[in-house]
XYZ file of C-alpha atoms in Angstrom:
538
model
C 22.803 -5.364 28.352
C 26.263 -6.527 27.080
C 26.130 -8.849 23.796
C 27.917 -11.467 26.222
C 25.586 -11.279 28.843
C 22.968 -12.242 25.773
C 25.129 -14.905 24.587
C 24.404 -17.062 28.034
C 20.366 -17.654 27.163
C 21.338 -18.020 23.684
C 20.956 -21.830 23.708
C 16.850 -21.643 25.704
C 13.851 -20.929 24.135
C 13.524 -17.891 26.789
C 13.677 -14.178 25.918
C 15.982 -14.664 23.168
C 14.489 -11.883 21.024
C 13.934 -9.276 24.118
C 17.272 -9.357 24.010
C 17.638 -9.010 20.225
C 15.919 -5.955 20.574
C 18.774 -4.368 23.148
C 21.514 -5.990 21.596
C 22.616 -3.018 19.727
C 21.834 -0.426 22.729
C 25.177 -0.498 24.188
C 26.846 0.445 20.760
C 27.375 4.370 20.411
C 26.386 4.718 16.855
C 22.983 7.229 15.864
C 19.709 4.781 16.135
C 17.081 7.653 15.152
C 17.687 11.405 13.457
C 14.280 13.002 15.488
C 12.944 16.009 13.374
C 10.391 17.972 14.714
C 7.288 19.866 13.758
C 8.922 23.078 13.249
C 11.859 22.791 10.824
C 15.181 23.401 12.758
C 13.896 21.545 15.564
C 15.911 18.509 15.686
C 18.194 16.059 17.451
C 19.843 12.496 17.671
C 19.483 10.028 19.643
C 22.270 7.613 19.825
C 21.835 3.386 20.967
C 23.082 4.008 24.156
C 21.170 7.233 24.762
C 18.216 5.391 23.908
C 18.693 2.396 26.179
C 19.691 4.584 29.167
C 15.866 6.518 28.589
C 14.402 3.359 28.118
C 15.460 1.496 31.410
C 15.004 4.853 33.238
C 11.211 4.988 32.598
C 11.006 0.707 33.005
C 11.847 1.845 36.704
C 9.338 4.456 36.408
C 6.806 1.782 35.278
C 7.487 -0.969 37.951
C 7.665 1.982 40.360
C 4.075 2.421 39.548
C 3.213 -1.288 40.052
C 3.582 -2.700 36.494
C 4.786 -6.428 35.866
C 5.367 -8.493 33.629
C 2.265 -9.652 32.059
C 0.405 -6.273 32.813
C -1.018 -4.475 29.979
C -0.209 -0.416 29.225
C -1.907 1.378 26.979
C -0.097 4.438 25.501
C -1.875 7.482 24.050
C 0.883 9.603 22.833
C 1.881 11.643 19.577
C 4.938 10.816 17.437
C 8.118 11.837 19.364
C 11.003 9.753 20.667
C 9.439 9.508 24.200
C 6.671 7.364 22.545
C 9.628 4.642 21.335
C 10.547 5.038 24.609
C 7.397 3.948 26.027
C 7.095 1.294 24.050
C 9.915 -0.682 24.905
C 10.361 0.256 28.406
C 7.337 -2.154 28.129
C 9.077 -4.986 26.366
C 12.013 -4.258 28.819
C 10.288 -5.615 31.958
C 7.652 -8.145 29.879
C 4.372 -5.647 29.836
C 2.226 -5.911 26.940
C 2.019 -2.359 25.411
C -1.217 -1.241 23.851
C -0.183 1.773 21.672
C -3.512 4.070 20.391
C -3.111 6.762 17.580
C -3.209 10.005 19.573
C -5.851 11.215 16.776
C -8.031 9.263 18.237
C -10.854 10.128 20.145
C -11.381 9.822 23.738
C -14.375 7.448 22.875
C -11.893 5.619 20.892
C -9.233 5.350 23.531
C -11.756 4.507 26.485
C -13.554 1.404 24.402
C -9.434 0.326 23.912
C -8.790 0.932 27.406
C -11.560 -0.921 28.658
C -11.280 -3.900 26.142
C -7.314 -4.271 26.963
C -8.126 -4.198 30.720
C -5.112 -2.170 30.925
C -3.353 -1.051 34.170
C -1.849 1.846 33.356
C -2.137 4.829 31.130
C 0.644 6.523 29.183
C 0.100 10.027 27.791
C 1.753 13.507 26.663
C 1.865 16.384 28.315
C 2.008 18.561 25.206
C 3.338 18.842 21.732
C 2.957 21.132 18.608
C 1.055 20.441 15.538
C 1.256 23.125 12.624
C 1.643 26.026 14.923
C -0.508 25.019 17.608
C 1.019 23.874 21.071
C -0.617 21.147 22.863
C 0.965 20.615 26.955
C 4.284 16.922 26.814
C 6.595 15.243 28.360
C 6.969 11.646 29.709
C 8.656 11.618 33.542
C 12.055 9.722 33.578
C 13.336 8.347 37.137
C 17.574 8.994 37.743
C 18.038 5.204 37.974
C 19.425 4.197 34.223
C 20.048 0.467 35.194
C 16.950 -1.753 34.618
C 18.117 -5.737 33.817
C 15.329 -7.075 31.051
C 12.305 -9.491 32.340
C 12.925 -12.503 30.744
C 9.962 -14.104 28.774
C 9.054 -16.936 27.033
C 8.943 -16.508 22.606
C 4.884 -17.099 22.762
C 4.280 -14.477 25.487
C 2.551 -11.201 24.494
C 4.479 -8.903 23.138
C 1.509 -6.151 22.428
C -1.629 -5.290 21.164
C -2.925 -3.026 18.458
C -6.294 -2.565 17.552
C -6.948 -2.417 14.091
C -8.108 0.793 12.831
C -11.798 0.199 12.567
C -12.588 0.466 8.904
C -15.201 -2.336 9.488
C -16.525 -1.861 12.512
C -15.884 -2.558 15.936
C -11.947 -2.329 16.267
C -10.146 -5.849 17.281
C -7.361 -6.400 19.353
C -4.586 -8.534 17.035
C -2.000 -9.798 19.547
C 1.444 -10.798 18.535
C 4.141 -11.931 20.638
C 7.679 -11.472 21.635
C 9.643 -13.632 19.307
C 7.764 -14.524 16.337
C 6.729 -11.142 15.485
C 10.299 -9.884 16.511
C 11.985 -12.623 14.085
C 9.538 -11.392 11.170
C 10.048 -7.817 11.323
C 13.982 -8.158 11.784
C 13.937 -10.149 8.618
C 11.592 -8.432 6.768
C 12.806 -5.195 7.537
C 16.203 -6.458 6.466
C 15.916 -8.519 3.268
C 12.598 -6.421 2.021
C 14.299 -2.952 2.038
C 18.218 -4.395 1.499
C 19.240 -2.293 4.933
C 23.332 -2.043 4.799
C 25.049 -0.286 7.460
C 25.338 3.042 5.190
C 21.717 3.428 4.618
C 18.989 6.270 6.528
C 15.885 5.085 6.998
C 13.086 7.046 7.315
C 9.272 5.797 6.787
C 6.967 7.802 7.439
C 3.905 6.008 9.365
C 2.915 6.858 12.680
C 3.882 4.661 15.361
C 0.007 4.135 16.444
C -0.350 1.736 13.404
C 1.457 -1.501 12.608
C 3.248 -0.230 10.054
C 4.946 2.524 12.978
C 5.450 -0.625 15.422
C 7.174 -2.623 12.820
C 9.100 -0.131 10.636
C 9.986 2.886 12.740
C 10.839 0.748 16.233
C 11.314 -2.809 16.062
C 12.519 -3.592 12.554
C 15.072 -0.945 12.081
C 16.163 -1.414 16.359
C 17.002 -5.280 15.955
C 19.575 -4.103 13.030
C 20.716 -1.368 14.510
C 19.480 1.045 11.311
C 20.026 4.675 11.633
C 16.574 6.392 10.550
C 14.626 9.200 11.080
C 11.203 9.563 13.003
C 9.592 12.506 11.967
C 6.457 14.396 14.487
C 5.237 16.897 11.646
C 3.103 16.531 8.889
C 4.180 16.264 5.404
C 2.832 19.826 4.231
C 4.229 22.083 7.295
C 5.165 24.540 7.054
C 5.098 23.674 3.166
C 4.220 20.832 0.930
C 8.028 19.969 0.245
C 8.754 19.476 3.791
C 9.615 15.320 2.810
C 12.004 16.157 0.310
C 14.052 19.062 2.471
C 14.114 16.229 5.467
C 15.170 13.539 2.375
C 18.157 16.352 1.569
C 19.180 17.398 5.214
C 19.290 13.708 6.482
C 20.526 12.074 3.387
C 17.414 9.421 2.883
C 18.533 6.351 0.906
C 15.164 4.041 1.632
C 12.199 5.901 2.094
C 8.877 3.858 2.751
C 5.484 6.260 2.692
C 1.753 5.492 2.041
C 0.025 5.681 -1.401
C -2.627 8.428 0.656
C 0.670 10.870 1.382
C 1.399 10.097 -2.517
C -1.499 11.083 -3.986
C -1.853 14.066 -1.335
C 1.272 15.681 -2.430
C 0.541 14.994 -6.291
C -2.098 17.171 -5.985
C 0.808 19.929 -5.888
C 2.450 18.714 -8.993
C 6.204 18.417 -9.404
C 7.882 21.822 -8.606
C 7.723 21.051 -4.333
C 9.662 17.993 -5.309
C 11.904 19.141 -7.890
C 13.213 22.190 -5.760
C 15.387 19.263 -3.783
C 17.949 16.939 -4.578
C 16.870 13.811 -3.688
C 20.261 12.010 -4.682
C 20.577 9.616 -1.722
C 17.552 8.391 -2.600
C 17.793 4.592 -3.498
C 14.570 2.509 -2.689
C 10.830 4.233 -2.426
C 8.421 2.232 -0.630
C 4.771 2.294 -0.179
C 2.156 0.497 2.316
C -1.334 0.488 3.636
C -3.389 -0.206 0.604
C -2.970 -0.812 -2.814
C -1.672 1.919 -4.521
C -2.969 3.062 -8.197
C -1.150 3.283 -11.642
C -1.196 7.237 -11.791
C 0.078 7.398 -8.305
C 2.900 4.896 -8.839
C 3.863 6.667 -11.693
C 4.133 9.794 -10.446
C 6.104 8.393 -7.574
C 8.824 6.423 -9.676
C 8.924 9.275 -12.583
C 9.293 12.426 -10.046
C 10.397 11.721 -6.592
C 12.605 8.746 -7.881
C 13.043 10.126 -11.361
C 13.031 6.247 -12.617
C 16.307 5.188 -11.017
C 14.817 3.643 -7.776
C 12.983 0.746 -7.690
C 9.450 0.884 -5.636
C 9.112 -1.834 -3.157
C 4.841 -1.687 -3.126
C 3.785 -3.949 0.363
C 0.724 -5.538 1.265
C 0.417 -6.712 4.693
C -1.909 -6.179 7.202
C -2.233 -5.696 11.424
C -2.642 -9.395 11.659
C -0.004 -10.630 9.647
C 3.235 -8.408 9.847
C 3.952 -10.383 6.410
C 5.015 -8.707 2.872
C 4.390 -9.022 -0.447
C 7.372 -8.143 -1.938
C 7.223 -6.084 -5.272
C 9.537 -4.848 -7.859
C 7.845 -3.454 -10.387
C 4.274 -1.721 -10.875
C 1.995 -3.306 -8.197
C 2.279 -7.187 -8.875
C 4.150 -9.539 -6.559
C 5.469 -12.840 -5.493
C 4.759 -13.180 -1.640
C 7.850 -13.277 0.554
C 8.873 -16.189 1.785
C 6.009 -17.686 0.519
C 4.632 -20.862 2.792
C 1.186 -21.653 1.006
C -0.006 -18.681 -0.627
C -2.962 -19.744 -2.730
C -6.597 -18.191 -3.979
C -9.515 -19.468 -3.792
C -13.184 -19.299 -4.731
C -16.085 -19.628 -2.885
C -16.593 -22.952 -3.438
C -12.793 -23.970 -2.102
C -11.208 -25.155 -4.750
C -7.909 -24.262 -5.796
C -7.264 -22.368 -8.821
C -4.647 -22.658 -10.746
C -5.677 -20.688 -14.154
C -5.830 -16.595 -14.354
C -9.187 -16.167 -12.404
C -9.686 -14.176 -9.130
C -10.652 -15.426 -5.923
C -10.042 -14.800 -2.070
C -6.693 -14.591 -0.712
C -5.999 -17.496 1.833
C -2.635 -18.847 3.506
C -2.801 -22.478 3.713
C 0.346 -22.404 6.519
C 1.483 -20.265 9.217
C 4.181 -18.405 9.702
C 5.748 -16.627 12.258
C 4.844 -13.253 12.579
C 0.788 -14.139 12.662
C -1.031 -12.752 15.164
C -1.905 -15.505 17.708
C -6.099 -14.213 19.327
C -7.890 -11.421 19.003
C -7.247 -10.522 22.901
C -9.950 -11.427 25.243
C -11.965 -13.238 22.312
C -10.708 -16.238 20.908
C -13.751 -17.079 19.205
C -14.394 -13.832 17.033
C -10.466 -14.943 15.832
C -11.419 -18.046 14.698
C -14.898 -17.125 13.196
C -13.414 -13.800 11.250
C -9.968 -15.300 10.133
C -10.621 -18.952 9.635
C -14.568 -20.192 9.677
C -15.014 -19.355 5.843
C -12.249 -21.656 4.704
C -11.600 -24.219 7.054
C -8.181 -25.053 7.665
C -6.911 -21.457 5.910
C -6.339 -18.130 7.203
C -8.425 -15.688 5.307
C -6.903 -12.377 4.592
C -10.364 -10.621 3.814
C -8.638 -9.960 0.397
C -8.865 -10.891 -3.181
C -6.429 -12.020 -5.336
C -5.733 -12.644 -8.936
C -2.854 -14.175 -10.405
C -1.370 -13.206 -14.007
C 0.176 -15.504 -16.796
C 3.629 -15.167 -15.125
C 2.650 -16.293 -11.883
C 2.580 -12.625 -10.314
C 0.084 -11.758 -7.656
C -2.136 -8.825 -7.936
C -4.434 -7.587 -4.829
C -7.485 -6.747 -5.896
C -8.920 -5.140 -2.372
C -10.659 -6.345 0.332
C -13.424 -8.715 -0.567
C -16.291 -7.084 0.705
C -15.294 -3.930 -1.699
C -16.178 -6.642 -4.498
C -19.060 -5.980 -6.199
C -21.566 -8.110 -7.997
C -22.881 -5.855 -11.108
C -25.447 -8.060 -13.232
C -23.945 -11.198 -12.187
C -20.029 -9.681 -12.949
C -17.660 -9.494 -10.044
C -16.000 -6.053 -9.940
C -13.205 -4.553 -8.100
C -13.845 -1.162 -6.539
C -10.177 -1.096 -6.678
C -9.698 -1.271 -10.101
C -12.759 0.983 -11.080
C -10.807 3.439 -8.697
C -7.451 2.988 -10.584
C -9.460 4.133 -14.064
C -10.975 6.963 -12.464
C -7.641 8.494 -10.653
C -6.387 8.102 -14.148
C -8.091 11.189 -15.210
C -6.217 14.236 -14.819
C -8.341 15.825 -12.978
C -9.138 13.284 -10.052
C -6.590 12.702 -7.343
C -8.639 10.490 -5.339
C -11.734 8.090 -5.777
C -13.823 5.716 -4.075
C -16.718 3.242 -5.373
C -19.096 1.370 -3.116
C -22.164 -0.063 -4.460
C -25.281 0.657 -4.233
C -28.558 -1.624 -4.518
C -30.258 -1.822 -7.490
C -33.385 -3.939 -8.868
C -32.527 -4.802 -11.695
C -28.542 -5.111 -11.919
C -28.202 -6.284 -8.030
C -25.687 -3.330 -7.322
C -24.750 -0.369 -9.108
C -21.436 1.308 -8.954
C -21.463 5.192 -6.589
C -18.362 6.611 -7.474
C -16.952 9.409 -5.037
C -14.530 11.698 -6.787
C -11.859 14.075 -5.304
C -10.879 16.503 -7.827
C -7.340 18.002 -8.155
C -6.559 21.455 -6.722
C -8.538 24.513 -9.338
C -10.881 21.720 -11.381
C -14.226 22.384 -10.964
C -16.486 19.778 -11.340
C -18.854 19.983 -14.523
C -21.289 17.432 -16.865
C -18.363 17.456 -19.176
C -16.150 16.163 -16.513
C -18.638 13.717 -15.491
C -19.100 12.587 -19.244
C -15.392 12.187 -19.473
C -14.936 9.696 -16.203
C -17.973 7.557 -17.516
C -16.368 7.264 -20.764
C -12.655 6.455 -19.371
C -14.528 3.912 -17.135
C -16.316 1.975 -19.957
C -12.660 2.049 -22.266
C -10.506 0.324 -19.609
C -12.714 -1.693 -18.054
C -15.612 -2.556 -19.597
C -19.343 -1.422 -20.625
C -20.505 -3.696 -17.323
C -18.472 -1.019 -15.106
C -19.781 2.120 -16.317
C -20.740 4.368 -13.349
C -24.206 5.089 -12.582
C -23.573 7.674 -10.249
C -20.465 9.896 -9.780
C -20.307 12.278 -6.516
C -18.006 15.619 -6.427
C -16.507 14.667 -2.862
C -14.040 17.396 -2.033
C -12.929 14.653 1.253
C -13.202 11.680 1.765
C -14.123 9.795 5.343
C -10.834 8.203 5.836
C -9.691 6.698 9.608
C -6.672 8.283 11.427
C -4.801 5.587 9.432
C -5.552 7.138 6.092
C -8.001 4.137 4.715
C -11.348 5.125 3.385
C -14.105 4.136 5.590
C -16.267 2.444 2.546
C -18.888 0.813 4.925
C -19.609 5.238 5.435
C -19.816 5.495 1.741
C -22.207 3.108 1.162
C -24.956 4.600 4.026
C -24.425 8.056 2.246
C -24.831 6.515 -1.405
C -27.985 4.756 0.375
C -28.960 7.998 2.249
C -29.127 5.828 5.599
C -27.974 7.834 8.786
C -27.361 4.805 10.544
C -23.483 4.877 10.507
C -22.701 2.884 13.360
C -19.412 3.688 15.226
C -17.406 6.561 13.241
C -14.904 7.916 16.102
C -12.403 6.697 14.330
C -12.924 8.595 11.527
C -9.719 11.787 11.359
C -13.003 14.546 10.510
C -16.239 13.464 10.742
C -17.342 17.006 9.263
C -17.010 15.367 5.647
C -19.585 12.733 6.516
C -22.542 15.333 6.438
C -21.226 17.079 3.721
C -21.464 13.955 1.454
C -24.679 13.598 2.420
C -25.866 17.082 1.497
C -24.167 16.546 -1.882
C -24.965 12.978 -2.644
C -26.553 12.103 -6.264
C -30.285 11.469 -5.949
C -30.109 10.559 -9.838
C -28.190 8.323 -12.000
C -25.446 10.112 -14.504
């Protein structure tokens, strides 16, 4: 659609951001660099190559019987047909309803069912590592398809959050407010200029994906790169030979792909440039000090700042950071803390992180349950919206996110963080990853489990064990020495890459009730924690 053609609506409320989205289609300039799994496999997709693809398979979908209003779930890996998917759906007013392609069939049944889809969208093959799975997404001849015009609060999609805590939920956002918020977050957040390559490296089955691969860097026309490999094929510097070939400048990755690759030390990175590089990024949980380090000191070598974002499924809404991990929120409206008892702090203490006004890129229901979105977002704080996370707030008015709330633990009367137990374990040398989940105990209420991932060649050992207790009791505190540390060579981490702590704390409890776990990317580690689990406090 011509810019002209937009400029008619411009003065309704209709469909003004549908047509954000397409605005730059008609202009011939590179919207995505598409690498594939195997290195050499590449190509580029231009706007108008894009919106040709995408109004060919909106045919395909009304040919089929969708409308406006229908919902389409779409199971597919990360390639450029999956982008096209997606907003073929937007193009004639469907609600998309993208699910990781890691997940199970379980998984994508109980997401088909709860979305009351119409339609299902899937591959036909595609190659991970070396192995070829069957792909390919049919495209009709017809390359005209005029957008469905929609009002700004109707559905834009749903996305089912990843199931950390249980049964997944449905967060729906719709067309304009979460296409306003992403445009200007995208925009402001990462300083986009016309010269810049994009590339973050989420997969489009998560919010991050939806926000940051397609809709963000479409509505100002970035050129980036969507990547279908995985960071360590066919070796672990395959991100810094794509940073050198494509010429990165902003490169936004998760702290879990960080602390993956540190494992590996320095040399992968250091055998590439990486002199285009201006801005890291990092999202999907809060990253620690050894990681963020290592990030700034080797990949940016301490010339590019790290823009370290906390946002969630529901709220498509940044904390934007310039330094280390503390923040001011962006664009603030209303961010506050609270305690249990609602009152407003205003000194240095902790509390739960609540938004006192809205904003628009919220999600508006958990689809098909309007109640379960009130009681899990708003019943604890009437009047707030309720993040689920806590929240401290220094001497200089910075933020800090202290992890979700129910990873707070109550150790003789003494709130702790998991998070920040974590940060002083991973500071050890020898562990690249940790988790802590409490455990019951009769005298202290909860003691602190500690799970321990060790770097590559460290064996685990009573000295080693000696050594985290002590580095535990120096930077935190006596109160948050571990009483039981477990050599966990995984972790049970979702498809998403967050650490499924409700698992942890069955195994530290040795109950085999774990609920639903289909989420989980390899269930193997689960009974392998439980073979090895610690019987006897350290």
């Amino acid at each position: 659609m011509e810019i002209e053609d937009c400029d008619k609506t411009a003065g309704t409320k209709k469909s003004f951001y549908i047509c954000f989205i397409f605005i730059h289609f008609s202009v011939c300039f590179d919207v995505q660099f598409r690498e594939g799994n195997e290195p050499g496999d590449e190509m580029m997709v231009t706007y108008r190559e894009l919106l040709q693809r995408v109004c060919q398979f909106a045919n395909v979908l009304k040919s089929q019987g969708v409308k406006k209003g229908d919902c389409v779930s779409i199971y597919m890996p990360m390639v450029v047909e999956l982008v096209i998917a997606m907003l073929a759906c937007a193009r004639i007013g469907a609600i998309h309803s993208i699910v990781f392609a890691g997940f199970s069939a379980e998984s994508l049944c109980e997401r088909i069912l709860d979305s009351q889809c119409s339609l299902l969208i899937t591959a036909g093959s595609f190659w991970i590592k070396k192995t070829h799975l069957p792909c390919g997404l049919q495209l009709c001849g017809e390359s005209i398809c005029e957008p469905e015009w929609c009002e700004s609060e109707d559905p834009l999609f749903i996305l089912y959050t990843s199931g950390s805590t249980g049964k997944p939920k449905g967060v729906l956002h719709t067309v304009s407010g979460y296409m306003l918020y992403t445009a200007t977050t995208f925009k402001l957040v990462f300083d986009y200029q016309p010269e810049d390559i994009y590339w973050c490296t989420a997969d489009i089955g998560w919010i991050t994906g939806h926000s940051y691969i397609t809709y963000g860097p479409l509505a100002n026309g970035a050129t980036s790169v969507l990547f279908e490999g995985l960071p360590t094929y066919p070796d672990v510097s395959r991100m810094w030979e794509i940073v050198d070939k494509y010429h990165v400048t902003k490169f936004y990755t998760a702290p879990t792909a960080i602390r993956l690759l540190m494992k590996y030390g320095s040399e992968p990175v250091q055998k590439y440039k990486r002199e285009s590089l201006k801005v890291l990024g990092t999202v999907g949980e809060p990253i620690n000090p050894e990681a963020w380090l290592w990030y700034y000191n080797v990949v940016g070598e301490k010339r590019c700042p790290i823009v370290d974002t906390f946002w969630q499924t529901e709220t498509v809404r940044y904390s934007s950071y310039t330094s280390s991990y503390a923040s001011f929120f962006f664009l603030l409206m209303g961010a506050i803390y609270l305690n249990s008892l609602l009152t407003q702090k205003k000194s240095l203490l902790e509390g739960y992180l609540v938004f006192k006004q809205p904003w628009p890129g919220v999600m508006r229901t958990v689809y098909g349950n309007y109640q379960r979105f009130e009681t899990t977002y708003f019943k604890k704080f009437p009047g707030y919206y309720v993040t689920g996370d806590g929240c401290r707030r220094d001497k200089d008015g910075y933020y800090w996110i202290t992890g979700r709330i129910d990873d707070m633990l109550n150790v003789s009367g003494h709130l702790l963080s998991t998070a920040e137990v974590e940060s002083a374990l991973v500071e050890h040398e020898s562990v690249a990853e940790a988790a802590v989940v409490g455990r019951p105990h009769p005298v202290k209420g909860e003691s602190l489990y500690c799970f321990v991932t060790l770097s590559e060649g460290v064996m685990y050992n009573h000295t080693l064990e000696a050594q985290l207790k002590k580095q535990v009791r120096e930077k935190i505190g006596a109160i948050a020495t571990p009483d039981y540390i477990q050599n966990a060579p995984g972790l049970p981490k979702t498809r998403s890459g967050k650490i499924m702590r409700r698992v942890l704390r069955k195994i530290a409890c040795n109950e085999r009730d774990l609920g639903d776990i289909s989420t989980l990317a390899d269930a193997s580690v689960v009974e392998q924690l439980f073979q090895n689990r610690c019987t006897t406090a350290v």
